[in-house]
Amino acid sequence: MRLLVAALGLGVLAGCRRGPEVIYLTGFEGVKPAQLTLVRRVLQDFYHRPVRLLPRQRHQAATRCPVRHRHRAAAVLTQLQALLPDSTDGKILALTVKDVEIENGPRQPHWGVMGLANHAGGNACIVSTFRLGGRSDRLRKVSLHEIGHLLSLPHCRSGTATCLMQDARGRATTVDQTREMLCADCRARLAW
Ligand SMILES: [Zn+2]
Ligand SMILES: [Zn+2]
């Protein structure tokens, strides 16, 4: 009995201590399990946070743009945000094989992108493999970049071309110039 009480006490203590924020990871239809495993591992190793897999998701017809037939990334982020067990705790990343777009000002209302993070107070981001040319190194880097936004990192202004937080401006070649590292400025923002 005493043992049981002691164990319960420990459980309460463990529950009170806040660990690092969890990153939730999911894939839309068509994403391979190996891709989820790869991204899970890289996020865990790079950001030192637990990464938990959520059940697979399906794209909703309502998030599809009728003009270019891509999914509107911002609408998908709203869908993902609702999946978070607690909206104030944790981040969520979803992988998709579908092309996604953003509204990039009035001149580019349908701008195809590799990923998008809701960094205006949101906790969701998406990475599309559509523009990555089947390259797993790009998938790793774009995933790290988008989660970086959710951890409050803006685009890099230090002039370090190899920093992960470079603004790719929709080009995979910019991603190729980066390495899996953050420059000193970006690290300082994360308080590393
Ligand atoms: Zn940087
Ligand atoms: Zn970015």
Coordinates of N, CA and C in Angstrom, one line a residue, residues 5-147:
V5 N 1.1 4.3 -2.8 CA 1.0 5.7 -2.5 C 2.2 6.5 -3.0
A6 N 3.4 5.9 -2.8 CA 4.6 6.6 -3.2 C 4.6 6.7 -4.7
A7 N 4.2 5.6 -5.4 CA 4.2 5.6 -6.9 C 3.2 6.7 -7.4
L8 N 2.0 6.8 -6.8 CA 1.0 7.8 -7.2 C 1.6 9.2 -7.0
G9 N 2.3 9.4 -5.9 CA 2.9 10.7 -5.6 C 3.9 11.1 -6.7
L10 N 4.7 10.1 -7.1 CA 5.7 10.4 -8.2 C 5.0 10.8 -9.4
G11 N 3.9 10.1 -9.7 CA 3.1 10.4 -11.0 C 2.6 11.8 -11.0
V12 N 2.1 12.3 -9.8 CA 1.6 13.6 -9.7 C 2.8 14.6 -10.0
L13 N 3.9 14.3 -9.3 CA 5.1 15.2 -9.5 C 5.5 15.3 -11.0
A14 N 5.5 14.1 -11.6 CA 6.0 14.1 -13.0 C 5.0 14.9 -13.9
G15 N 3.7 14.8 -13.5 CA 2.7 15.5 -14.3 C 2.8 17.0 -14.2
C16 N 3.3 17.5 -13.0 CA 3.4 18.9 -12.8 C 4.6 19.5 -13.6
R17 N 5.6 18.7 -13.8 CA 6.8 19.3 -14.4 C 6.6 19.4 -15.9
R18 N 6.7 20.6 -16.4 CA 6.5 20.8 -17.9 C 7.8 20.4 -18.7
G19 N 7.7 19.4 -19.5 CA 8.8 19.1 -20.3 C 8.9 20.0 -21.5
P20 N 9.8 19.7 -22.5 CA 9.8 20.4 -23.7 C 8.5 20.2 -24.5
E21 N 8.1 21.2 -25.2 CA 6.9 21.1 -26.0 C 7.0 20.0 -27.0
V22 N 5.9 19.3 -27.2 CA 5.9 18.1 -28.1 C 5.6 18.7 -29.5
I23 N 6.3 18.0 -30.5 CA 6.0 18.3 -31.9 C 5.1 17.1 -32.4
Y24 N 3.9 17.4 -32.9 CA 3.1 16.3 -33.4 C 3.3 16.3 -34.9
L25 N 3.4 15.1 -35.5 CA 3.7 14.9 -36.9 C 2.6 14.0 -37.5
T26 N 2.1 14.4 -38.7 CA 1.1 13.6 -39.4 C 1.4 13.7 -40.9
G27 N 0.8 12.8 -41.6 CA 0.9 12.8 -43.1 C -0.5 12.7 -43.7
F28 N -0.6 13.4 -44.8 CA -1.8 13.3 -45.6 C -1.7 12.1 -46.5
E29 N -2.8 11.7 -47.2 CA -2.8 10.5 -48.0 C -1.6 10.6 -49.0
G30 N -1.0 9.4 -49.2 CA 0.1 9.4 -50.2 C 1.5 9.5 -49.6
V31 N 1.6 10.1 -48.4 CA 2.9 10.2 -47.8 C 3.4 8.9 -47.3
K32 N 4.7 8.5 -47.6 CA 5.2 7.2 -47.3 C 5.6 7.1 -45.8
P33 N 5.3 6.0 -45.1 CA 5.8 5.8 -43.7 C 7.2 6.2 -43.5
A34 N 8.1 5.8 -44.5 CA 9.5 6.1 -44.4 C 9.8 7.6 -44.3
Q35 N 9.0 8.4 -45.0 CA 9.2 9.8 -45.0 C 8.8 10.4 -43.6
L36 N 7.8 9.8 -43.0 CA 7.4 10.3 -41.7 C 8.5 9.9 -40.7
T37 N 9.0 8.7 -40.8 CA 10.1 8.2 -39.9 C 11.3 9.1 -40.0
L38 N 11.6 9.5 -41.3 CA 12.8 10.3 -41.5 C 12.6 11.7 -40.9
V39 N 11.5 12.3 -41.1 CA 11.2 13.7 -40.5 C 11.1 13.6 -39.0
R40 N 10.5 12.6 -38.5 CA 10.4 12.4 -37.0 C 11.8 12.4 -36.4
R41 N 12.7 11.6 -37.0 CA 14.0 11.5 -36.4 C 14.8 12.8 -36.5
V42 N 14.7 13.5 -37.7 CA 15.5 14.7 -37.8 C 15.0 15.8 -36.9
L43 N 13.7 15.9 -36.7 CA 13.1 16.9 -35.8 C 13.6 16.6 -34.3
Q44 N 13.5 15.4 -34.0 CA 13.8 15.0 -32.6 C 15.3 15.3 -32.3
D45 N 16.2 14.9 -33.3 CA 17.6 15.1 -33.1 C 18.0 16.6 -33.1
F46 N 17.4 17.4 -34.0 CA 17.8 18.8 -34.2 C 17.2 19.7 -33.0
Y47 N 15.9 19.5 -32.7 CA 15.3 20.4 -31.8 C 15.2 19.8 -30.3
H48 N 15.6 18.6 -30.2 CA 15.6 18.0 -28.9 C 14.2 18.0 -28.2
R49 N 13.2 17.7 -29.0 CA 11.9 17.7 -28.5 C 11.3 16.3 -28.8
P50 N 10.3 15.9 -28.0 CA 9.7 14.6 -28.4 C 8.8 14.8 -29.6
V51 N 8.8 13.9 -30.5 CA 7.9 14.0 -31.7 C 6.9 12.8 -31.7
R52 N 5.6 13.1 -31.7 CA 4.6 12.1 -31.7 C 3.8 12.0 -33.0
L53 N 3.6 10.8 -33.4 CA 2.9 10.6 -34.7 C 1.4 10.7 -34.4
L54 N 0.6 11.4 -35.2 CA -0.8 11.5 -35.1 C -1.4 10.6 -36.3
P55 N -2.7 10.2 -36.2 CA -3.2 9.4 -37.3 C -3.2 10.2 -38.6
R56 N -3.2 9.5 -39.7 CA -3.2 10.1 -41.0 C -4.4 11.0 -41.3
Q57 N -4.2 12.0 -42.1 CA -5.2 13.0 -42.4 C -5.6 12.9 -43.9
R58 N -6.8 13.4 -44.2 CA -7.2 13.5 -45.6 C -7.4 15.0 -45.9
H59 N -7.0 15.3 -47.1 CA -7.2 16.7 -47.6 C -8.7 16.9 -47.8
Q60 N -9.2 18.1 -47.3 CA -10.6 18.4 -47.4 C -10.8 19.2 -48.8
A61 N -12.0 18.9 -49.4 CA -12.3 19.6 -50.6 C -12.3 21.1 -50.5
A62 N -12.7 21.5 -49.3 CA -12.9 23.0 -49.0 C -11.5 23.7 -49.0
T63 N -10.4 23.0 -48.9 CA -9.1 23.7 -48.9 C -8.5 23.8 -50.3
R64 N -9.2 23.2 -51.3 CA -8.6 23.1 -52.6 C -9.0 24.4 -53.4
C65 N -8.0 25.0 -54.1 CA -8.2 26.2 -54.8 C -8.7 25.7 -56.2
P66 N -9.8 26.3 -56.7 CA -10.4 25.9 -58.0 C -9.5 26.4 -59.2
V67 N -8.6 27.4 -59.0 CA -7.9 27.9 -60.1 C -6.8 27.0 -60.6
R68 N -5.8 26.7 -59.7 CA -4.7 25.9 -60.1 C -4.8 24.4 -59.5
H69 N -5.9 24.2 -58.8 CA -6.2 22.9 -58.2 C -5.1 22.4 -57.2
R70 N -4.6 23.4 -56.5 CA -3.7 23.1 -55.4 C -4.4 23.3 -54.1
H71 N -3.9 22.8 -53.0 CA -4.5 23.1 -51.7 C -4.0 24.4 -51.2
R72 N -4.9 25.2 -50.6 CA -4.4 26.5 -50.1 C -3.8 26.2 -48.7
A73 N -2.5 26.5 -48.6 CA -1.7 26.1 -47.4 C -2.3 26.7 -46.1
A74 N -2.8 28.0 -46.2 CA -3.3 28.6 -45.0 C -4.5 27.9 -44.5
A75 N -5.4 27.4 -45.4 CA -6.6 26.7 -45.0 C -6.3 25.4 -44.4
V76 N -5.2 24.7 -45.0 CA -4.8 23.4 -44.4 C -4.2 23.6 -43.0
L77 N -3.6 24.8 -42.8 CA -3.0 25.0 -41.4 C -4.2 25.2 -40.4
T78 N -5.3 25.8 -40.8 CA -6.4 25.9 -39.9 C -7.0 24.5 -39.6
Q79 N -7.0 23.6 -40.6 CA -7.4 22.2 -40.4 C -6.5 21.5 -39.4
L80 N -5.2 21.7 -39.5 CA -4.2 21.1 -38.7 C -4.2 21.6 -37.2
Q81 N -4.4 22.9 -37.1 CA -4.4 23.5 -35.8 C -5.5 22.9 -34.9
A82 N -6.6 22.5 -35.5 CA -7.7 21.9 -34.8 C -7.4 20.5 -34.3
L83 N -6.3 19.9 -34.8 CA -5.9 18.5 -34.4 C -5.1 18.5 -33.1
L84 N -4.6 19.7 -32.8 CA -3.7 19.7 -31.6 C -4.5 19.4 -30.4
P85 N -4.0 18.5 -29.5 CA -4.8 18.1 -28.3 C -5.0 19.3 -27.4
D86 N -4.1 20.2 -27.4 CA -4.3 21.4 -26.6 C -3.7 22.5 -27.4
S87 N -4.5 23.5 -27.8 CA -4.0 24.5 -28.7 C -2.9 25.4 -28.1
T88 N -2.7 25.4 -26.8 CA -1.7 26.2 -26.2 C -0.4 25.4 -26.0
D89 N -0.4 24.2 -26.3 CA 0.8 23.3 -26.0 C 1.1 22.5 -27.2
G90 N 2.4 22.6 -27.7 CA 2.8 21.7 -28.8 C 2.6 22.4 -30.2
K91 N 3.3 21.8 -31.1 CA 3.3 22.2 -32.5 C 2.9 21.1 -33.4
I92 N 2.5 21.4 -34.6 CA 2.1 20.3 -35.5 C 2.7 20.5 -36.9
L93 N 3.2 19.5 -37.4 CA 3.7 19.5 -38.8 C 3.0 18.4 -39.6
A94 N 2.5 18.7 -40.8 CA 1.9 17.7 -41.6 C 2.7 17.7 -42.9
L95 N 2.9 16.5 -43.4 CA 3.5 16.3 -44.8 C 2.4 16.0 -45.8
T96 N 2.6 16.5 -47.0 CA 1.6 16.2 -48.0 C 2.4 16.0 -49.3
V97 N 1.8 15.2 -50.2 CA 2.4 15.0 -51.5 C 1.7 16.0 -52.5
K98 N 0.7 16.6 -52.1 CA -0.1 17.5 -53.0 C 0.7 18.9 -53.0
D99 N 0.5 19.6 -54.2 CA 1.1 20.9 -54.3 C 0.2 21.9 -53.5
V100 N 0.9 22.8 -52.8 CA 0.2 23.8 -52.0 C 0.6 25.2 -52.4
E101 N -0.3 26.1 -52.1 CA -0.1 27.5 -52.6 C -0.4 28.5 -51.5
I102 N 0.2 29.7 -51.6 CA -0.2 30.8 -50.7 C -0.6 32.0 -51.6
E103 N -1.2 33.0 -51.0 CA -1.5 34.2 -51.7 C -0.3 35.2 -51.4
N104 N 0.5 35.4 -52.5 CA 1.8 36.2 -52.3 C 1.6 37.6 -52.8
G105 N 0.7 38.3 -52.2 CA 0.4 39.7 -52.6 C -0.6 39.6 -53.8
P106 N -1.1 40.8 -54.3 CA -2.1 40.9 -55.3 C -1.5 40.4 -56.7
R107 N -0.2 40.4 -56.9 CA 0.3 40.0 -58.2 C 0.5 38.5 -58.3
Q108 N 0.6 37.9 -57.2 CA 0.8 36.4 -57.2 C -0.2 35.7 -56.3
P109 N -1.4 35.7 -56.7 CA -2.5 35.2 -55.8 C -2.4 33.7 -55.6
H110 N -1.7 33.0 -56.5 CA -1.6 31.5 -56.5 C -0.1 31.2 -56.6
W111 N 0.6 31.2 -55.5 CA 2.0 31.1 -55.5 C 2.3 29.7 -54.9
G112 N 2.9 28.8 -55.7 CA 3.2 27.4 -55.2 C 4.4 27.5 -54.2
V113 N 4.3 26.8 -53.1 CA 5.4 26.8 -52.1 C 5.7 25.4 -51.7
M114 N 6.9 25.3 -51.1 CA 7.3 24.0 -50.5 C 6.8 23.7 -49.1
G115 N 6.5 24.9 -48.4 CA 6.0 24.7 -47.1 C 5.4 26.0 -46.6
L116 N 4.7 26.0 -45.5 CA 4.2 27.2 -44.8 C 4.0 26.9 -43.3
A117 N 4.4 27.9 -42.5 CA 4.1 27.8 -41.1 C 3.3 29.0 -40.7
N118 N 2.4 28.7 -39.8 CA 1.5 29.8 -39.2 C 2.2 30.4 -38.1
H119 N 3.1 31.4 -38.4 CA 3.9 31.9 -37.2 C 3.3 33.1 -36.6
A120 N 2.1 33.5 -37.1 CA 1.4 34.6 -36.4 C 0.6 34.0 -35.3
G121 N 1.2 33.5 -34.3 CA 0.5 33.0 -33.1 C 0.0 31.6 -33.3
G122 N 0.2 31.0 -34.5 CA -0.3 29.6 -34.7 C 0.7 28.6 -34.3
N123 N 0.3 27.3 -34.4 CA 1.2 26.2 -34.0 C 1.3 25.1 -35.1
A124 N 0.9 25.5 -36.3 CA 0.8 24.5 -37.3 C 1.7 24.8 -38.5
C125 N 2.2 23.8 -39.2 CA 3.0 24.0 -40.4 C 2.8 22.8 -41.3
I126 N 3.0 23.1 -42.6 CA 2.9 22.0 -43.6 C 4.1 22.0 -44.5
V127 N 4.5 20.8 -44.9 CA 5.6 20.7 -45.9 C 5.0 19.8 -47.0
S128 N 5.2 20.3 -48.3 CA 4.7 19.6 -49.4 C 6.0 19.0 -50.2
T129 N 5.9 17.7 -50.5 CA 7.0 17.1 -51.2 C 6.9 17.4 -52.7
F130 N 5.8 18.0 -53.2 CA 5.5 18.2 -54.6 C 6.7 18.8 -55.4
R131 N 7.3 19.8 -54.7 CA 8.3 20.6 -55.4 C 9.7 20.2 -55.0
L132 N 9.9 19.1 -54.3 CA 11.2 18.7 -53.7 C 12.0 17.7 -54.6
G133 N 11.4 17.4 -55.7 CA 12.1 16.5 -56.7 C 12.5 15.2 -56.1
G134 N 11.7 14.7 -55.1 CA 12.0 13.4 -54.5 C 13.2 13.3 -53.7
R135 N 13.7 14.5 -53.3 CA 15.0 14.6 -52.5 C 14.7 14.6 -51.0
S136 N 15.2 13.6 -50.3 CA 15.0 13.5 -48.9 C 15.8 14.6 -48.1
D137 N 16.9 15.0 -48.7 CA 17.7 16.1 -48.0 C 16.8 17.4 -47.9
R138 N 16.1 17.6 -49.0 CA 15.3 18.8 -49.1 C 14.1 18.7 -48.1
L139 N 13.5 17.5 -48.0 CA 12.4 17.2 -47.1 C 12.9 17.5 -45.7
R140 N 14.1 17.0 -45.3 CA 14.6 17.2 -44.0 C 14.7 18.7 -43.7
K141 N 15.4 19.5 -44.6 CA 15.7 20.9 -44.4 C 14.4 21.7 -44.4
V142 N 13.5 21.5 -45.3 CA 12.2 22.3 -45.3 C 11.4 22.0 -44.0
S143 N 11.4 20.8 -43.5 CA 10.7 20.5 -42.3 C 11.4 21.2 -41.1
L144 N 12.7 21.2 -41.0 CA 13.4 21.9 -39.9 C 13.1 23.4 -40.0
H145 N 13.1 23.9 -41.3 CA 12.8 25.4 -41.5 C 11.4 25.7 -41.0
E146 N 10.4 25.0 -41.3 CA 9.0 25.3 -40.9 C 8.8 25.2 -39.4
I147 N 9.4 24.2 -38.8 CA 9.3 24.1 -37.4 C 10.1 25.2 -36.7

